[in-house]
Short mmCIF file of C-alpha atoms in Angstrom, two decimals:
data_model
loop_
_atom_site.label_atom_id
_atom_site.label_comp_id
_atom_site.label_asym_id
_atom_site.label_seq_id
_atom_site.Cartn_x
_atom_site.Cartn_y
_atom_site.Cartn_z
CA GLU A 1 62.45 133.30 93.87
CA ARG A 2 63.04 131.58 97.18
CA ARG A 3 63.05 128.18 95.51
CA GLU A 4 65.67 129.31 93.04
CA ARG A 5 67.86 130.64 95.82
CA ARG A 6 67.51 127.38 97.72
CA LYS A 7 68.39 125.43 94.59
CA LYS A 8 71.50 127.52 94.04
CA LYS A 9 72.49 127.12 97.68
CA ARG A 10 71.99 123.37 97.53
CA LYS A 11 74.00 123.12 94.32
CA GLY A 12 76.82 125.13 95.88
CA LYS A 13 76.81 122.90 98.94
CA GLU A 14 76.83 119.78 96.78
CA LYS A 15 79.78 121.07 94.78
CA LYS A 16 81.71 121.87 97.96
CA GLU A 17 80.92 118.44 99.37
CA LYS A 18 82.04 116.75 96.17
CA ARG A 19 85.31 118.72 96.12
CA ARG A 20 85.91 117.89 99.78
CA LYS A 21 85.44 114.17 99.15
CA GLU A 22 87.79 114.26 96.17
CA ARG A 23 90.41 116.06 98.24
CA GLU A 24 90.11 113.47 101.00
CA LYS A 25 90.51 110.62 98.53
CA GLU A 26 93.59 112.28 97.07
CA GLU A 27 95.12 112.74 100.54
CA GLU A 28 94.47 109.09 101.41
CA ARG A 29 96.10 107.97 98.19
CA LYS A 30 99.15 110.11 98.89
CA GLU A 31 99.44 108.72 102.41
CA LYS A 32 99.29 105.16 101.09
CA GLU A 33 102.06 105.93 98.60
CA LYS A 34 104.19 107.44 101.34
CA LYS A 35 103.76 104.35 103.52
CA GLU A 36 104.72 102.07 100.64
CA GLU A 37 107.78 104.17 99.89
CA GLY A 38 108.71 104.02 103.54
CA LYS A 39 108.47 100.24 103.54
CA GLU A 40 110.63 100.01 100.43
CA GLY A 41 113.16 102.33 102.02
CA GLU A 42 113.33 100.17 105.14
CA GLU A 43 113.81 97.04 103.06
CA LYS A 44 116.65 98.69 101.16
CA LYS A 45 118.30 99.71 104.44
CA LYS A 46 118.02 96.17 105.77
CA GLU A 47 119.55 94.75 102.59
CA LYS A 48 122.39 97.23 102.70
CA TRP A 49 123.05 96.43 106.35
CA LYS A 50 123.11 92.69 105.58
CA GLU A 51 125.57 93.21 102.74
CA GLU A 52 127.86 95.30 104.91
CA ARG A 53 127.67 92.66 107.63
CA GLU A 54 128.66 89.96 105.16
CA LYS A 55 131.60 92.05 103.97
CA ARG A 56 132.80 92.48 107.56
CA LYS A 57 132.52 88.75 108.19
CA LYS A 58 134.52 87.95 105.06
CA LYS A 59 137.19 90.43 106.07
CA LYS A 60 137.43 88.86 109.52
CA ARG A 61 137.74 85.37 108.04
CA ARG A 62 140.47 86.54 105.68
CA LYS A 63 142.41 88.12 108.55
CA LYS A 64 142.07 84.98 110.65
CA LYS A 65 143.44 82.83 107.84
CA GLU A 66 146.35 85.21 107.32
CA ARG A 67 147.23 85.13 111.02
CA LYS A 68 147.01 81.37 111.01
CA ARG A 69 149.37 81.18 108.01
CA GLU A 70 151.81 83.57 109.65
CA GLY A 71 151.78 81.50 112.82
CA GLU A 72 152.50 78.33 110.83
CA LYS A 73 155.37 80.04 109.00
CA LYS A 74 156.93 81.14 112.28
CA GLN A 75 156.70 77.65 113.74
CA SER A 76 158.15 75.96 110.66
CA GLY A 77 160.66 78.71 109.98
#
């Protein structure tokens, strides 16, 4: 009788332990995925920022050229 109770107790403990380990693995996997998503998000932000920066530079260049042209027109005109 005692042996059977001990066996049942041990089995219950083993099951709990197994479940706990599985849960921990699942949590670790989820954390890894989150980190990877975060990295991807940061990379996208950087790319977007670079593109916007390039657009601003192009706009500045265009404006400079226009001003230069206007100045030349005034001098010749």
